[in-house]
Short mmCIF file of C-alpha atoms in Angstrom, two decimals:
data_model
loop_
_atom_site.label_atom_id
_atom_site.label_comp_id
_atom_site.label_asym_id
_atom_site.label_seq_id
_atom_site.Cartn_x
_atom_site.Cartn_y
_atom_site.Cartn_z
CA MET A 1 130.75 18.12 99.67
CA TRP A 2 128.99 19.58 96.62
CA PHE A 3 125.46 20.74 97.32
CA LYS A 4 122.84 18.54 95.70
CA ASN A 5 120.10 21.17 95.94
CA LEU A 6 119.93 24.95 96.00
CA GLN A 7 117.27 26.87 97.94
CA ILE A 8 118.29 30.41 96.99
CA TYR A 9 118.05 33.54 99.14
CA ARG A 10 119.40 37.04 98.86
CA ILE A 11 121.16 38.55 101.87
CA THR A 12 119.45 41.87 102.55
CA ASN A 13 121.28 42.64 105.78
CA TRP A 14 124.51 41.00 106.92
CA ASN A 15 127.02 42.74 109.14
CA VAL A 16 128.51 39.71 110.85
CA SER A 17 132.17 38.74 110.66
CA PRO A 18 133.15 35.05 110.59
CA ALA A 19 134.41 35.31 114.19
CA GLU A 20 131.17 36.94 115.34
CA LEU A 21 129.17 34.27 113.52
CA GLU A 22 131.19 31.51 115.20
CA THR A 23 130.50 33.02 118.61
CA ALA A 24 126.79 33.46 117.89
CA LEU A 25 126.33 29.89 116.65
CA SER A 26 128.27 28.45 119.59
CA LYS A 27 125.43 29.56 121.88
CA HIS A 28 122.95 27.33 120.05
CA THR A 29 124.83 24.10 119.36
CA LEU A 30 123.16 20.72 118.95
CA HIS A 31 122.88 18.54 122.04
CA ASN A 32 121.70 14.97 122.40
CA CYS A 33 117.97 14.62 122.93
CA LEU A 34 117.12 14.55 126.60
CA SER A 35 115.23 11.51 127.84
CA MET A 36 111.81 13.13 127.33
CA GLU A 37 112.71 15.14 124.21
CA MET A 38 111.44 13.99 120.82
CA GLN A 39 113.75 16.28 118.87
CA SER A 40 116.78 18.53 119.34
CA ARG A 41 118.14 21.18 116.95
CA GLY A 42 121.38 23.15 116.94
CA TRP A 43 124.46 24.13 114.99
CA ILE A 44 127.16 21.60 114.19
CA SER A 45 130.41 21.76 112.24
CA PRO A 46 129.78 21.36 108.50
CA LYS A 47 133.10 19.56 108.11
CA ALA A 48 133.92 17.31 111.08
CA GLU A 49 132.94 16.97 114.72
CA ASP A 50 135.93 18.80 116.19
CA GLU A 51 136.08 21.53 113.53
CA PRO A 52 134.70 25.10 113.86
CA LEU A 53 131.00 25.76 113.40
CA VAL A 54 131.81 28.20 110.60
CA HIS A 55 133.97 26.76 107.82
CA ILE A 56 135.79 29.64 106.12
CA LEU A 57 137.55 29.68 102.77
CA GLY A 58 138.51 33.13 101.55
CA GLN A 59 135.37 35.21 101.97
CA GLN A 60 133.03 32.23 101.65
CA MET A 61 131.44 30.59 104.69
CA LEU A 62 129.69 27.28 105.31
CA ILE A 63 127.48 26.47 108.30
CA ALA A 64 125.35 23.46 109.20
CA LEU A 65 122.20 22.80 111.18
CA GLY A 66 122.04 19.48 112.98
CA VAL A 67 118.76 17.84 113.95
CA GLU A 68 118.50 14.81 116.21
CA LYS A 69 115.14 13.07 116.25
CA LYS A 70 113.90 10.09 118.27
CA LEU A 71 112.46 7.19 116.30
CA LEU A 72 109.17 6.25 117.90
CA PRO A 73 106.69 5.11 115.24
CA VAL A 74 102.98 5.48 115.91
CA SER A 75 102.57 1.77 115.17
CA VAL A 76 104.86 0.92 118.11
CA ILE A 77 102.97 3.26 120.45
CA ASN A 78 99.66 1.74 119.35
CA GLN A 79 100.98 -1.78 119.86
CA PHE A 80 102.05 -1.12 123.45
CA ALA A 81 98.90 0.91 124.14
CA LYS A 82 96.75 -2.00 122.97
CA LEU A 83 98.49 -4.36 125.38
CA ARG A 84 98.15 -1.84 128.22
CA ALA A 85 94.46 -1.33 127.40
CA ALA A 86 93.85 -5.09 127.57
CA GLU A 87 95.41 -5.20 131.05
CA ILE A 88 93.26 -2.28 132.23
CA GLU A 89 90.13 -3.85 130.74
CA GLU A 90 90.78 -7.02 132.71
CA GLN A 91 91.25 -4.99 135.90
CA GLN A 92 88.22 -2.71 135.58
CA GLY A 93 85.88 -5.07 133.76
CA TYR A 94 85.19 -2.91 130.68
CA LYS A 95 87.09 -1.50 127.72
CA PRO A 96 88.81 1.87 128.15
CA GLY A 97 86.92 4.75 126.55
CA ARG A 98 88.30 7.29 124.12
CA LYS A 99 89.57 9.65 126.81
CA GLN A 100 91.20 6.82 128.75
CA MET A 101 92.84 5.45 125.59
CA LYS A 102 94.32 8.87 124.92
CA GLU A 103 95.81 8.89 128.43
CA ILE A 104 97.14 5.36 127.95
CA LYS A 105 98.91 6.38 124.73
CA GLU A 106 100.43 9.41 126.44
CA HIS A 107 101.74 7.26 129.28
CA VAL A 108 103.11 4.67 126.85
CA THR A 109 104.86 7.40 124.86
CA ASP A 110 106.46 8.77 128.04
CA GLU A 111 107.71 5.28 128.92
CA LEU A 112 109.10 4.48 125.47
CA LEU A 113 110.67 7.85 124.62
CA PRO A 114 113.78 7.51 126.85
CA ARG A 115 114.54 4.16 125.19
CA ALA A 116 113.95 5.25 121.58
CA PHE A 117 116.81 5.35 119.09
CA ALA A 118 117.81 8.76 117.73
CA LEU A 119 118.93 9.68 114.22
CA ARG A 120 120.81 12.80 113.16
CA ARG A 121 120.65 14.73 109.91
CA LYS A 122 122.59 17.74 108.66
CA THR A 123 121.51 20.66 106.49
CA CYS A 124 124.25 22.94 105.18
CA ALA A 125 124.07 26.58 104.13
CA TRP A 126 126.60 28.50 102.06
CA ILE A 127 127.02 32.19 102.85
CA ASP A 128 128.50 34.46 100.17
CA PRO A 129 128.63 37.95 101.70
CA VAL A 130 130.45 39.31 98.64
CA GLY A 131 127.88 38.19 96.08
CA GLY A 132 124.99 38.51 98.51
CA TRP A 133 123.89 34.88 98.27
CA PHE A 134 122.62 32.63 101.05
CA VAL A 135 122.01 29.13 99.72
CA ILE A 136 120.68 26.10 101.60
CA ASP A 137 121.35 22.55 100.46
CA THR A 138 117.78 21.29 100.56
CA SER A 139 114.73 20.98 98.34
CA ASN A 140 112.47 20.82 101.39
CA ALA A 141 110.97 24.19 102.32
CA ALA A 142 110.33 23.07 105.91
CA LYS A 143 114.00 22.16 106.41
CA ALA A 144 115.06 25.51 104.95
CA ASP A 145 112.67 27.35 107.28
CA GLU A 146 114.06 25.33 110.19
CA LEU A 147 117.60 26.52 109.48
CA ILE A 148 116.60 30.14 108.92
CA GLU A 149 114.52 30.18 112.10
CA LEU A 150 117.52 29.16 114.19
CA LEU A 151 119.77 31.57 112.29
CA HIS A 152 117.47 34.47 113.19
CA LYS A 153 117.46 33.27 116.78
CA SER A 154 121.26 33.14 116.79
CA ILE A 155 121.98 36.43 115.01
CA GLU A 156 120.08 39.65 115.54
CA GLY A 157 119.49 41.79 112.48
CA CYS A 158 120.17 39.05 109.94
CA SER A 159 117.77 39.47 107.03
CA LEU A 160 117.20 37.12 104.08
CA ALA A 161 114.70 37.06 101.22
CA LEU A 162 113.81 34.41 98.66
CA VAL A 163 114.98 35.41 95.21
CA LYS A 164 112.27 36.81 92.93
CA THR A 165 112.75 37.10 89.16
CA GLY A 166 111.13 39.17 86.44
CA LYS A 167 109.69 36.06 84.78
CA SER A 168 108.53 32.93 86.54
CA PRO A 169 110.57 29.75 86.01
CA THR A 170 107.41 28.05 84.73
CA SER A 171 106.81 30.61 81.98
CA VAL A 172 110.44 30.65 80.83
CA MET A 173 110.84 26.85 80.87
CA THR A 174 107.60 26.52 78.90
CA GLU A 175 108.80 29.06 76.33
CA TRP A 176 112.04 27.13 75.87
CA LEU A 177 110.19 23.86 75.33
CA ALA A 178 107.90 25.60 72.85
CA GLY A 179 110.91 26.50 70.74
CA ASP A 180 112.17 29.85 72.02
CA ASP A 181 115.93 30.33 72.03
CA VAL A 182 117.67 29.09 75.15
CA PRO A 183 120.46 31.38 76.46
CA ALA A 184 123.90 30.31 75.25
CA SER A 185 125.04 29.47 78.79
CA PHE A 186 122.40 26.72 79.12
CA THR A 187 121.40 23.58 77.27
CA ILE A 188 118.23 21.59 77.78
CA ASP A 189 118.72 17.97 78.81
CA ARG A 190 116.28 15.06 78.58
CA ASP A 191 113.96 15.27 81.62
CA CYS A 192 110.95 17.50 82.12
CA GLU A 193 107.53 17.68 83.74
CA LEU A 194 104.50 19.38 82.19
CA CYS A 195 101.36 20.12 84.20
CA GLY A 196 97.92 21.16 83.08
CA MET A 197 96.47 24.30 84.60
CA GLY A 198 92.92 22.90 84.99
CA ASP A 199 91.31 21.43 88.08
CA GLU A 200 92.63 17.94 87.35
CA LYS A 201 96.25 19.12 87.00
CA ALA A 202 97.02 16.49 84.35
CA THR A 203 100.76 15.80 84.47
CA VAL A 204 103.15 14.40 81.88
CA ARG A 205 106.73 13.45 82.76
CA TYR A 206 109.55 12.72 80.36
CA VAL A 207 112.70 10.92 81.51
CA ARG A 208 115.72 10.45 79.24
CA HIS A 209 113.59 11.62 76.31
CA ALA A 210 114.33 14.13 73.55
CA LEU A 211 112.51 17.33 74.49
CA ASP A 212 112.41 18.92 71.04
CA SER A 213 109.68 16.63 69.71
CA ALA A 214 106.31 17.61 68.23
CA GLU A 215 104.67 15.76 71.11
CA ILE A 216 106.14 18.19 73.66
CA ILE A 217 105.04 21.20 71.60
CA ARG A 218 101.54 19.74 71.35
CA HIS A 219 101.31 19.50 75.15
CA VAL A 220 102.39 23.13 75.44
CA LYS A 221 99.84 24.25 72.85
CA GLU A 222 97.16 22.39 74.82
CA GLY A 223 97.97 24.58 77.81
CA LYS A 224 100.38 22.51 79.85
CA LYS A 225 103.18 24.39 81.60
CA ALA A 226 106.69 23.23 82.44
CA THR A 227 107.15 22.73 86.17
CA ARG A 228 110.48 20.93 86.02
CA LEU A 229 113.27 20.94 83.45
CA ALA A 230 116.69 19.27 83.42
CA MET A 231 119.45 21.56 82.18
CA THR A 232 123.22 21.91 81.91
CA TRP A 233 125.14 25.13 82.55
CA ARG A 234 128.21 25.81 80.37
CA ASP A 235 129.01 22.07 80.15
CA LYS A 236 130.07 22.26 83.79
CA ILE A 237 127.07 21.56 86.02
CA SER A 238 123.82 19.71 85.37
CA PHE A 239 120.71 20.35 87.44
CA THR A 240 116.93 20.34 87.41
CA LEU A 241 115.08 23.65 87.73
CA ASN A 242 111.55 23.64 89.14
CA GLU A 243 108.64 26.06 89.29
CA ASN A 244 109.69 27.30 92.75
CA LEU A 245 113.12 28.45 91.54
CA GLN A 246 114.81 25.55 93.30
CA LEU A 247 117.73 23.74 91.74
CA LYS A 248 117.77 20.00 92.37
CA ARG A 249 119.91 17.02 91.39
CA ILE A 250 123.04 19.15 90.99
CA VAL A 251 125.93 17.22 89.48
CA PRO A 252 129.39 18.63 88.64
CA LEU A 253 130.39 17.35 85.20
CA ASP A 254 133.73 16.23 83.77
CA PHE A 255 135.18 19.74 83.45
CA ILE A 256 134.68 20.30 87.19
CA LYS A 257 135.80 16.79 88.08
CA ASP A 258 139.04 17.38 86.16
CA GLN A 259 139.64 20.54 88.19
CA ILE A 260 139.15 18.58 91.39
CA ALA A 261 141.44 15.78 90.22
CA THR A 262 144.26 18.16 89.29
CA SER A 263 143.97 20.33 92.39
CA GLU A 264 147.09 20.47 94.55
CA ALA A 265 145.13 21.12 97.73
CA ASP A 266 145.58 18.50 100.44
CA ASP A 267 142.02 18.80 101.72
CA ALA A 268 139.38 17.38 99.36
CA PHE A 269 136.63 19.13 101.34
CA ASP A 270 138.25 22.53 100.81
CA THR A 271 138.87 21.76 97.14
CA ASP A 272 135.21 20.95 96.58
CA PHE A 273 134.08 24.00 98.53
CA ALA A 274 136.45 26.32 96.66
CA ILE A 275 135.37 25.10 93.23
CA MET A 276 131.69 25.01 94.15
CA THR A 277 131.68 28.55 95.52
CA GLY A 278 133.73 29.70 92.55
CA GLU A 279 131.27 28.34 89.98
CA LEU A 280 127.83 28.65 91.56
CA PRO A 281 127.74 32.47 91.73
CA HIS A 282 128.23 32.55 87.95
CA LEU A 283 125.56 29.89 87.41
CA LEU A 284 123.12 31.84 89.58
CA ALA A 285 123.89 35.10 87.78
CA ASP A 286 123.28 33.48 84.38
CA LEU A 287 120.07 31.92 85.67
CA MET A 288 118.79 35.23 87.01
CA ASP A 289 119.43 36.83 83.61
CA ALA A 290 117.64 33.97 81.84
CA LEU A 291 114.60 34.51 84.08
CA GLY A 292 114.28 38.20 83.34
CA GLY A 293 116.55 39.52 86.07
CA GLU A 294 115.95 39.89 89.80
CA TYR A 295 113.39 42.09 91.45
CA ALA A 296 115.11 44.80 93.44
CA LEU A 297 115.03 44.09 97.17
CA ASN A 298 114.10 46.97 99.45
#
């Protein structure tokens, strides 16, 4: 159950116990889309259907937002609307106008929606009240906002803030590629993206390529900035850092995998969660230091 992405927030106000959180989330659980609903959102168990909404291990918590969405492509609506318009044209003797076509599409949508298939997706969030971290497993800002919006609706007084650092990820990643010393806790891997700052935003991407070449330095000297950089932390976890301070493509490496393999815990989910929440706070702390430290939150 390792997170593949980290959207990082700082908890600025959190006075909710696990039991209180469970009660609060239970009032906003996911339900199946009603016949005329396009989408439904609510809390689900992060582990299994019959498990609690808040998964607790020590002082660490895991929650999950579920979203059910009907599949009703515009192309299908247009296809049925076209057939309906042809029938109406035959009845009234002339083609439906723009306003009438809009009404036809609305009626067709209402007819098809109850029969549409629905898909579910899950977005997890890890809550570390001790370290003050709130981390969402997504690289999509809209999905993160979706989860936080429902969290605020579920819990009064909960306050989160995106992490801000003394130096921008772009400036630090660019300095590293230009030859500046990388902190001992990190190594640079073989993927990066460099973007020009001009109107055209010329972009160069390197995949599985040595990043200490003269060619990379030339791009930096020409004014391109690093917007994405693949890295490894302490030979334990590989990831890609981007300009928005998001971590993507997170992969636990052999050292972590060996810990998982030798664990005596019966529950693989709990083993993963315990190791993940044991390592990530240290990774985040090292990353904050590498980026010039965090701005103090008021």
